[in-house]
């Protein structure tokens, strides 16, 4: 049967710069400005604060370099979903796509939307999370418990933002690309400015105090937990590892979404080359910025001030020290720009996964259709609806815990897939090969499994729900395939 050439097609309009900006822009949202407070509360020292960001940066760069091989082998829309399907089978790919739709991408969009509102409220209090619109219009007072079923002004603003960006992206990839590149460039320059002026504003007494005994874990100190200083018992070491894993929830969330460029490979001008390079350049830039920003935090704020920053706004507190009163407003605007651009990238890329799933008969058929602008419009809108529901359902921190666990679990499976594909497709074209193979991919797999295991042990109240969401996909998959005639998929 001849193909229908009248059907809309994806447009190849994204360059290497656009891809790099999508990686960096999707990664830099709100986390770097907020999560260092929670990390500090968990590890209690400057050394371990920086170490958590370095460990996360190493894992992110290693994963991105490994994905470069996969992106060169399968340069088409869907990215990680395609890699899992080719490495394993349609069930594993569906579980990823289902989790991506139910919590990974939609949850990240929701969390970044909530963060946008949190910083917008710094400039205009009526849109804060403390301003309840339902069930009654009033501001929460100190110590007052928020009603179980309620709607705050911040949640409403988050939902409006999500729908606005979704609408823009239904008009074609070009508009989303312009927003992404412009906003990412702006926030990169702003962050570099914050870092440079931050180093100039270093306070020697604060730096010395923070970095004296910089490797003592104060909250979960090995000696304190074991009962005597210097006790390196198995229990004490496990507790320290647990503290690091819990602390990494925030840093991993802040470093996530780097893989979004793989989802839009079908719209890259030269996907075999540019997806891998975008992954490398984008993650390298962001890793440097994240570590440098946290060094600045420890040079201008005491550990106590970092850990107890109002509503975890560490960057606002640091900016106040660096720039004075006007600095807090500057940083709030900067973070609004950052989260706006971040959510644009997440929204743009996410629907391409549902598009690829629909083409395989694993998702709503309508998500596999392109509108006249060449984008999967229906997938964009259902993604917006689920993200909006998540905005209403949970707090920022709850979403972080669920997302980080599930995300790393699938990253591990995808990188294991590199080893599987080397056996299944030894002669396949590989424009790039995983850097440091097999050592670095193995190190990532071990670190990722350790992270997930420790989270199950130390944060079960949020990691188990994330795992349950993944497992719910199994019966959904078989129900959806019950009436589908077997396809003649090549077994590779």
PDB file of C-alpha atoms in Angstrom, residues 82 111 122 173 175 189 200 206 239 245 247 257 306 322 381 390 406 409 412 468 476 481 489:
ATOM      1  CA  UNK A  82      12.819   3.239  21.622  1.00  0.00           C
ATOM      2  CA  UNK A 111       7.034  20.250  40.290  1.00  0.00           C
ATOM      3  CA  UNK A 122       8.082  36.272  46.346  1.00  0.00           C
ATOM      4  CA  UNK A 173       8.301  23.065  17.093  1.00  0.00           C
ATOM      5  CA  UNK A 175       7.901  28.470  18.454  1.00  0.00           C
ATOM      6  CA  UNK A 189      24.096  34.089  31.597  1.00  0.00           C
ATOM      7  CA  UNK A 200      33.618  38.231  44.663  1.00  0.00           C
ATOM      8  CA  UNK A 206      31.778  31.986  56.803  1.00  0.00           C
ATOM      9  CA  UNK A 239      23.225   5.220  57.983  1.00  0.00           C
ATOM     10  CA  UNK A 245      20.980   8.731  49.087  1.00  0.00           C
ATOM     11  CA  UNK A 247      20.148  13.972  49.993  1.00  0.00           C
ATOM     12  CA  UNK A 257      15.481  15.670  32.057  1.00  0.00           C
ATOM     13  CA  UNK A 306      21.432  27.293  53.923  1.00  0.00           C
ATOM     14  CA  UNK A 322      25.631  39.238  47.242  1.00  0.00           C
ATOM     15  CA  UNK A 381      -2.899  18.217  25.875  1.00  0.00           C
ATOM     16  CA  UNK A 390      -0.344  16.313  39.951  1.00  0.00           C
ATOM     17  CA  UNK A 406      11.605   5.779  39.098  1.00  0.00           C
ATOM     18  CA  UNK A 409      15.553   2.799  37.832  1.00  0.00           C
ATOM     19  CA  UNK A 412      19.884   1.790  34.891  1.00  0.00           C
ATOM     20  CA  UNK A 468       3.685   0.576  42.391  1.00  0.00           C
ATOM     21  CA  UNK A 476      -2.636  -2.229  31.711  1.00  0.00           C
ATOM     22  CA  UNK A 481      -2.913  -5.854  23.978  1.00  0.00           C
ATOM     23  CA  UNK A 489       8.051  -7.512  14.752  1.00  0.00           C
TER      24      UNK A 489
END
